[in-house]
mmCIF file of C-alpha atoms in Angstrom:
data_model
loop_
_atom_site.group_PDB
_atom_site.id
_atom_site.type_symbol
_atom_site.label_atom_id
_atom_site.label_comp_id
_atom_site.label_asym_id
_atom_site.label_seq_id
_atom_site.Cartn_x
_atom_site.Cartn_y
_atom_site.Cartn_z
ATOM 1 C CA UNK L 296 9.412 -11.695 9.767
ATOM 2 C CA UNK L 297 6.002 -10.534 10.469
ATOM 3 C CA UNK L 298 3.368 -11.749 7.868
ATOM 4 C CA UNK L 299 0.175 -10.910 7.198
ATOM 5 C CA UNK L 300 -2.454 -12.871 5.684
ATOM 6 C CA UNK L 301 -6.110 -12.128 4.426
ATOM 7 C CA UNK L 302 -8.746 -14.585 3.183
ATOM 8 C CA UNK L 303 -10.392 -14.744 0.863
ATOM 9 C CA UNK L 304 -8.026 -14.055 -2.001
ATOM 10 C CA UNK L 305 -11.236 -13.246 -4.126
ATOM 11 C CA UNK L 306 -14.846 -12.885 -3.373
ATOM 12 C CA UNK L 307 -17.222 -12.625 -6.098
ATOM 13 C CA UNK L 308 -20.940 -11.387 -5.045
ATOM 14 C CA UNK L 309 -24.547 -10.292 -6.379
ATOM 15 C CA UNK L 310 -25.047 -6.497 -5.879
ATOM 16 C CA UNK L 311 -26.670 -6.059 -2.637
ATOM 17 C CA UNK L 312 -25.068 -8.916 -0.778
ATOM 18 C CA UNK L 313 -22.572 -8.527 2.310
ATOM 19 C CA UNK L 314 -19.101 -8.899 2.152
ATOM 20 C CA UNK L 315 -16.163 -9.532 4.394
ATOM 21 C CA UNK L 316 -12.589 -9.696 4.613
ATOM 22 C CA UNK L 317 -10.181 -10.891 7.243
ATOM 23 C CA UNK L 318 -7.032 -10.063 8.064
ATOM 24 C CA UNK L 319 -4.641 -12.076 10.290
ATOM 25 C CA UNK L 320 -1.294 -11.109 11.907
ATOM 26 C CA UNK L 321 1.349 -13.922 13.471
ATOM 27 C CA UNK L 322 2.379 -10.662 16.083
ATOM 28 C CA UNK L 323 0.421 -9.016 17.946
ATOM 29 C CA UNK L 324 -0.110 -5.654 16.279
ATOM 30 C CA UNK L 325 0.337 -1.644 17.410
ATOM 31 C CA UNK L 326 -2.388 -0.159 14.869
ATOM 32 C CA UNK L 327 -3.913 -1.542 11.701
ATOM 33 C CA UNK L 328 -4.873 -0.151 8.706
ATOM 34 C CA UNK L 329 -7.526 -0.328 5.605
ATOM 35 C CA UNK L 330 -6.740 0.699 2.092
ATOM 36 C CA UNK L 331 -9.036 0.004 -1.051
ATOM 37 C CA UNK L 332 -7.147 -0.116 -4.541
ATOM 38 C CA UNK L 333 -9.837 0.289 -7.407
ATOM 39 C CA UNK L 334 -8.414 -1.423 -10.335
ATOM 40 C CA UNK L 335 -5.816 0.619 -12.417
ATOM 41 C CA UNK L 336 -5.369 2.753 -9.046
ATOM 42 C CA UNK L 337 -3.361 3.191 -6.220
ATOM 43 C CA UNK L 338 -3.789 2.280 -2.722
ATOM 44 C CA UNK L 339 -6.840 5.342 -1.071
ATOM 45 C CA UNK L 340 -6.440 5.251 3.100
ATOM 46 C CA UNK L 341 -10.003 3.934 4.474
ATOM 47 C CA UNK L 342 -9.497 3.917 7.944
ATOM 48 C CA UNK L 343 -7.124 3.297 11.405
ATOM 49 C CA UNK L 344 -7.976 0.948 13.951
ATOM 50 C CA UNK L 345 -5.525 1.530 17.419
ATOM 51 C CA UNK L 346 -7.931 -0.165 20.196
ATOM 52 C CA UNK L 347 -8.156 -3.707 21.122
ATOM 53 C CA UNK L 348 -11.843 -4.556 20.401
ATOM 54 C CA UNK L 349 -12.326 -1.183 18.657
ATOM 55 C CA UNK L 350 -15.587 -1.158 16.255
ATOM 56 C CA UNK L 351 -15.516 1.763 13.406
ATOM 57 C CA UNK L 352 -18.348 2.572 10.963
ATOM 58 C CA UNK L 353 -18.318 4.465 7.711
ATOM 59 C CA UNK L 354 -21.963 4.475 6.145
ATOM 60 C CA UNK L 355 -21.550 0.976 4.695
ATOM 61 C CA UNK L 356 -18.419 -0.040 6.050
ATOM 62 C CA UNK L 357 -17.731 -1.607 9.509
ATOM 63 C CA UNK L 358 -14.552 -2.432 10.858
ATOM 64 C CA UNK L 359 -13.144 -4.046 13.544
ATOM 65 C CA UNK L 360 -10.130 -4.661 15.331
ATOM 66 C CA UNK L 361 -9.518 -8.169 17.366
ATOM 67 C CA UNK L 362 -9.424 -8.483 21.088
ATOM 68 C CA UNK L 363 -5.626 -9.975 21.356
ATOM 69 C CA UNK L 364 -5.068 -6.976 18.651
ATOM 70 C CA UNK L 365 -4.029 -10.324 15.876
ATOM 71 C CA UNK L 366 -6.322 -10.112 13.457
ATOM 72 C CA UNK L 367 -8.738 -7.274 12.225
ATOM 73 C CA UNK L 368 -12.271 -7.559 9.688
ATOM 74 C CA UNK L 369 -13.609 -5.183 6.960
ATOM 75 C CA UNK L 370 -17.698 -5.884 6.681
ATOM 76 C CA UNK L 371 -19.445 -4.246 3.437
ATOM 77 C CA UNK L 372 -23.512 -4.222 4.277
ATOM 78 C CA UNK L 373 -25.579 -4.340 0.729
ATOM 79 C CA UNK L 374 -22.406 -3.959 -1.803
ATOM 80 C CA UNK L 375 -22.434 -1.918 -5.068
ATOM 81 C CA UNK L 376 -20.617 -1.730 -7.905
ATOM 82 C CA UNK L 377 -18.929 1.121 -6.494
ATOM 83 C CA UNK L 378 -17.270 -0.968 -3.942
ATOM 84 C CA UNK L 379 -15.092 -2.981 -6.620
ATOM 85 C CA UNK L 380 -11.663 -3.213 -5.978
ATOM 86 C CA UNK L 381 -8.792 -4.933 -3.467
ATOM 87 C CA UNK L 382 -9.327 -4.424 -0.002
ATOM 88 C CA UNK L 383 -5.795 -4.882 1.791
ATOM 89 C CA UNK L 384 -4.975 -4.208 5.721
ATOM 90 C CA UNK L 385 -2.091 -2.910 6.478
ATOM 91 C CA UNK L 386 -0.534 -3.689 9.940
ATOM 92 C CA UNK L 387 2.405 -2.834 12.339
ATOM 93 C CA UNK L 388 3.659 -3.794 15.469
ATOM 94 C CA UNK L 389 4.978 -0.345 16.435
ATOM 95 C CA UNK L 390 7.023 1.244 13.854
ATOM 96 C CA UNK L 391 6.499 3.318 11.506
ATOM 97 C CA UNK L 392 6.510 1.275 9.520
ATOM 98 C CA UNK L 393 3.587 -0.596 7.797
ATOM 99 C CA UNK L 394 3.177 -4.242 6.656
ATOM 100 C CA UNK L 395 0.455 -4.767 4.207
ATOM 101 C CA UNK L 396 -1.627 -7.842 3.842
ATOM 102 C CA UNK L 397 -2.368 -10.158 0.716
ATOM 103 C CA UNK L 398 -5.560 -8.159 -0.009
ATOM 104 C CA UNK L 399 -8.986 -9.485 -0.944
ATOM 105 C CA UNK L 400 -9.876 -8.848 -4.482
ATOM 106 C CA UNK L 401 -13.995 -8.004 -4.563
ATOM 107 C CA UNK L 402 -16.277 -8.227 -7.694
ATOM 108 C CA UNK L 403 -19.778 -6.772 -7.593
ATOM 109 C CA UNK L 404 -21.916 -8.763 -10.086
ATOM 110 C CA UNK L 405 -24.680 -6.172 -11.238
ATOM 111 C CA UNK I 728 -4.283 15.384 2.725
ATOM 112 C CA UNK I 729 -1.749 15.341 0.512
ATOM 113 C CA UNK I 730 -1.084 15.253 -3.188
ATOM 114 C CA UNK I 731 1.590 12.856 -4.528
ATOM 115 C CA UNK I 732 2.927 13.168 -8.348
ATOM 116 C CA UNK I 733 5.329 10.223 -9.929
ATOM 117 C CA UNK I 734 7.678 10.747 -13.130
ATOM 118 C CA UNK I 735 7.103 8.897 -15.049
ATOM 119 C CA UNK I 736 3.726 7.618 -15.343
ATOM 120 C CA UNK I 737 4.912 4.285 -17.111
ATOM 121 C CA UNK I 738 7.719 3.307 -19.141
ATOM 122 C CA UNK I 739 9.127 0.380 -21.083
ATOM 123 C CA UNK I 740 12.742 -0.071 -21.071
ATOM 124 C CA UNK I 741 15.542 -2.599 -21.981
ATOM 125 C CA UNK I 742 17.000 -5.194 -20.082
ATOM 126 C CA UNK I 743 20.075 -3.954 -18.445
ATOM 127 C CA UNK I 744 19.492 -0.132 -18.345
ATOM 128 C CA UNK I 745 18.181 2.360 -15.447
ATOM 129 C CA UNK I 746 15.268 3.887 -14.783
ATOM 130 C CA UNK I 747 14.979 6.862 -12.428
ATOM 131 C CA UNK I 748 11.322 7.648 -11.114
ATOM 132 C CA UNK I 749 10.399 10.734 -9.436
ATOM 133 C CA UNK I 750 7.866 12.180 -6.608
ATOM 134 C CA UNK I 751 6.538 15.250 -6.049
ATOM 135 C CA UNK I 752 4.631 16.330 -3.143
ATOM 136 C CA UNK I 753 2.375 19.585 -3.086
ATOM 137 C CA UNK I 754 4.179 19.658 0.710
ATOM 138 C CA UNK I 755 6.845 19.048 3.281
ATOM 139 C CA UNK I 756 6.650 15.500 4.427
ATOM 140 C CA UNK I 757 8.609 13.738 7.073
ATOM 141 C CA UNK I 758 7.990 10.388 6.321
ATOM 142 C CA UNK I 759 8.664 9.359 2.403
ATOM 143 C CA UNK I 760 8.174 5.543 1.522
ATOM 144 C CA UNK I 761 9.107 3.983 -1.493
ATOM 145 C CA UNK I 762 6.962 0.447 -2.769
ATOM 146 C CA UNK I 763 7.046 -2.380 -5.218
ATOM 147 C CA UNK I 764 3.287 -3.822 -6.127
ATOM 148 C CA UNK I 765 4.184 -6.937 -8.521
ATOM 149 C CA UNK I 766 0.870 -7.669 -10.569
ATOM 150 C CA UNK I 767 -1.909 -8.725 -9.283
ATOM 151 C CA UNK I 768 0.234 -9.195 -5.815
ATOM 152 C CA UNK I 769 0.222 -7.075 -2.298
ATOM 153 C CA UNK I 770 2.462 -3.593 -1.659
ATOM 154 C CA UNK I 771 6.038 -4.761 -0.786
ATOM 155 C CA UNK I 772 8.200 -1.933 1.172
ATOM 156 C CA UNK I 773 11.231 -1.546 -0.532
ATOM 157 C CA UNK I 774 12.967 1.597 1.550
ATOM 158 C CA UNK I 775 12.198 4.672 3.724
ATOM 159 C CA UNK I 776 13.427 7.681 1.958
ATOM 160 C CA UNK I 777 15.718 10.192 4.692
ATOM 161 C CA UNK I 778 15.714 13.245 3.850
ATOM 162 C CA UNK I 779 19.801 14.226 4.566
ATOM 163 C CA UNK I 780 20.788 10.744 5.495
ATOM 164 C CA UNK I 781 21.058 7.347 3.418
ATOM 165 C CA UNK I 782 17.745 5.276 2.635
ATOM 166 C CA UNK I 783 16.791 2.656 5.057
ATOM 167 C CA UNK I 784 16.140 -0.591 3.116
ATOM 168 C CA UNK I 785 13.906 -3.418 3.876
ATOM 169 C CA UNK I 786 15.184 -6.989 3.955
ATOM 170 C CA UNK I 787 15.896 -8.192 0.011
ATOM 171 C CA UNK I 788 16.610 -4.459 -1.129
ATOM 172 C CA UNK I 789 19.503 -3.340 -1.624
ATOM 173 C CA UNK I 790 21.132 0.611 -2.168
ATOM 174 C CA UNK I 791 23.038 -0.927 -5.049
ATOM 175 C CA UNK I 792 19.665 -1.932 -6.794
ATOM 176 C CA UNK I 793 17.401 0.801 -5.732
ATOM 177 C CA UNK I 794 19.686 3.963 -5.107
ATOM 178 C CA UNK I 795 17.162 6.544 -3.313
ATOM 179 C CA UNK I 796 17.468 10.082 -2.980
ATOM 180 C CA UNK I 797 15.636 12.597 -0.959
ATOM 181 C CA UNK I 798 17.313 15.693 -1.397
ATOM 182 C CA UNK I 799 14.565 17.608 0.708
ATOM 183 C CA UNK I 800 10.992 17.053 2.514
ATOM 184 C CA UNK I 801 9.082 17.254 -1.092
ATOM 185 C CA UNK I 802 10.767 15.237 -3.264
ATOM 186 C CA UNK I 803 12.667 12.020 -3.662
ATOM 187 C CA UNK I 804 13.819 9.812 -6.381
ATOM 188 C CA UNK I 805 13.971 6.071 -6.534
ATOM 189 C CA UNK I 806 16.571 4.390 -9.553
ATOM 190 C CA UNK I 807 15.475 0.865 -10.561
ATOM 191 C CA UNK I 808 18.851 -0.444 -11.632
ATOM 192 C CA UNK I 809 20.540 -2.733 -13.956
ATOM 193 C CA UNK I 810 17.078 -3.829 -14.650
ATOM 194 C CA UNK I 811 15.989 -7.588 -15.504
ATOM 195 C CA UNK I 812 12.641 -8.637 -16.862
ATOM 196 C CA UNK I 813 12.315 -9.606 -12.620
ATOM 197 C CA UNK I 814 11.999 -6.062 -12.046
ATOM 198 C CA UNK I 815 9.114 -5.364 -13.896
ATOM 199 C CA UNK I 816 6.493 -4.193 -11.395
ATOM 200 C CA UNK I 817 4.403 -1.216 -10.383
ATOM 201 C CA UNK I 818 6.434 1.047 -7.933
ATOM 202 C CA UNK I 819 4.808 3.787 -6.094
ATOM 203 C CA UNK I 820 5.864 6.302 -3.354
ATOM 204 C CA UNK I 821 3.736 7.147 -0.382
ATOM 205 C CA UNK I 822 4.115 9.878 2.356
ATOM 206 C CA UNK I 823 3.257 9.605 6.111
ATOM 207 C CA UNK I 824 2.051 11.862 8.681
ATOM 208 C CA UNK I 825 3.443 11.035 12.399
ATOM 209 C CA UNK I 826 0.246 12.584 13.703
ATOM 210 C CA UNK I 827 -2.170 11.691 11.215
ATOM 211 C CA UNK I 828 -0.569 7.880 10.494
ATOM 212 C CA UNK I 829 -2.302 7.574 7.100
ATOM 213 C CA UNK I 830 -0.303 7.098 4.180
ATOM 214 C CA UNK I 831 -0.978 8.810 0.834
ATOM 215 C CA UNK I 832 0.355 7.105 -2.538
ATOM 216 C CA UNK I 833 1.271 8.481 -6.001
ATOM 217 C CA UNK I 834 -0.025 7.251 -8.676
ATOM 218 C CA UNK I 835 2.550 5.090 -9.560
ATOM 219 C CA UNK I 836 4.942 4.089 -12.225
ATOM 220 C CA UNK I 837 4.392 0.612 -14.528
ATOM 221 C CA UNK I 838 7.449 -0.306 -15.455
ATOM 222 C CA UNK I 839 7.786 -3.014 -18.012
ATOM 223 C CA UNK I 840 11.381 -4.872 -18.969
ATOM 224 C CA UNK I 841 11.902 -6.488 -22.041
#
C-alpha cells in the first residue's frame, strides 16, 4: 500500500534557527496536506498543496509541493517556541481519503 | 470550521471489556473519519463512518473489532472491542469537507488497557 515517509524523525534546534521537514510518497500523489500536533493535542489543518511545483507561504511557514507531485517540504524561517510540536503531511492519491506521514517531531531550545 | 466533541475524554478500562466513544459535531458533515494515533506514532485510519450504510474499514480493521455507527450527519460512535492491552491508543474522529478538503479532529480519547 501507499506509504509515506518523513525525515527527520526529530529535529532539535536553537530558537531562531530554520527548520525543515520532508515528506516522501512511493505514488505519485493527488493533493497533500500539513497538520501540526502540539503536544497533548490533536492534529490543527496548516495548509493544502494541489499543484505540481506549487510554493505556499504563511508568515513563517513555506511550503512546497514536488515537481513529479512525490514528495512535498515544510520550511520554518527563525523558529520559536511557539512552533513546538509534530509536523506530519498527509497525502492521497485521489480519494478521499488521506494517508498521513511519520511526522517530524520539532523542539525549540530557548 | 468546525467543532468536534469526543465522549469520553480518556478512560482506563479492563482487559476484555468495551468501550464506546462518541463524537459530536456543532454541524452536518458528510465525511466522518474515525483514527488510531498509538503513542508517540503517526494517525492510522481505521474506518470512514456512512451515515445510513455500514462503515468502510481500512486494511487490518475489522467491523467485529471496531463496530461504527453513524446514525446521522452529526454524530457517530466508534466501540473499541474485546479490548487487549494492544488496543491501548489515542483514537480520535475527524470530519471532512468535499469542498474545503481539510479535516478537523476531536480532541480525542486516551484509552488505556490494563
Amino acid at each position: 500500500g501507499q506509504q509515506v515517509m518523513q525525515i527527520p524523525q526529530y529535529q532539535h534546534v536553537q530558537e531562531g534557527e530554520d527548520f525543515t521537514t520532508y515528506c516522501n510518497s512511493s505514488t505519485t500523489l493527488s493533493n497533500i496536506q500539513w497538520y501540526k500536533q502540539r503536544p497533548g493535542g490533536h492534529p490543527v489543518f496548516l495548509i493544502q498543496l494541489v499543484k505540481s511545483g506549487e510554493v505556499k507561504k504563511q508568515k513563517r511557514l513555506t511550503f512546497q509541493f514536488g515537481e513529479a507531485k512525490k514528495n512535498s517540504s515544510l520550511h520554518i524561517t527563525a523558529t520559536q517556541t511557539t512552533d513546538v510540536g509534530t509536523y506530519f503531511c498527509a497525502a492521497t492519491s485521489g480519494t478521499y481519503k488521506y494517508i498521513f506521514g511519520t511526522g517530524t517531531r520539532l523542539k525549540v531550545l530557548a | 470550521s468546525a467543532v468536534i466533541s469526543q465522549k469520553p475524554s480518556r478512560d482506563i478500562c479492563q482487559r476484555g471489556t468495551s468501550l464506546t466513544i462518541q463524537c459530536q459535531v456543532d454541524s452536518q458533515v458528510t465525511m466522518m473519519f474515525w483514527y488510531r494515533q498509538q503513542p508517540g506514532q503517526s494517525l492510522t485510519l481505521i474506518a470512514t463512518a456512512n451515515q445510513g450504510s455500514e462503515a468502510t474499514y481500512e486494511s487490518g480493521f475489522v467491523i467485529d473489532k471496531f463496530p461504527i455507527s453513524r446514525p446521522n450527519l452529526t454524530f457517530s460512535t466508534l466501540t473499541v472491542s474485546n479490548m487487549s492491552p494492544e488496543d491501548s491508543s489515542i483514537y480520535l474522529c475527524s470530519v471532512g469537507d468535499l469542498l474545503v478538503d481539510e479535516q478537523f479532529f476531536g480532541p480525542g480519547t486516551r484509552l488505556t488497557v490494563l
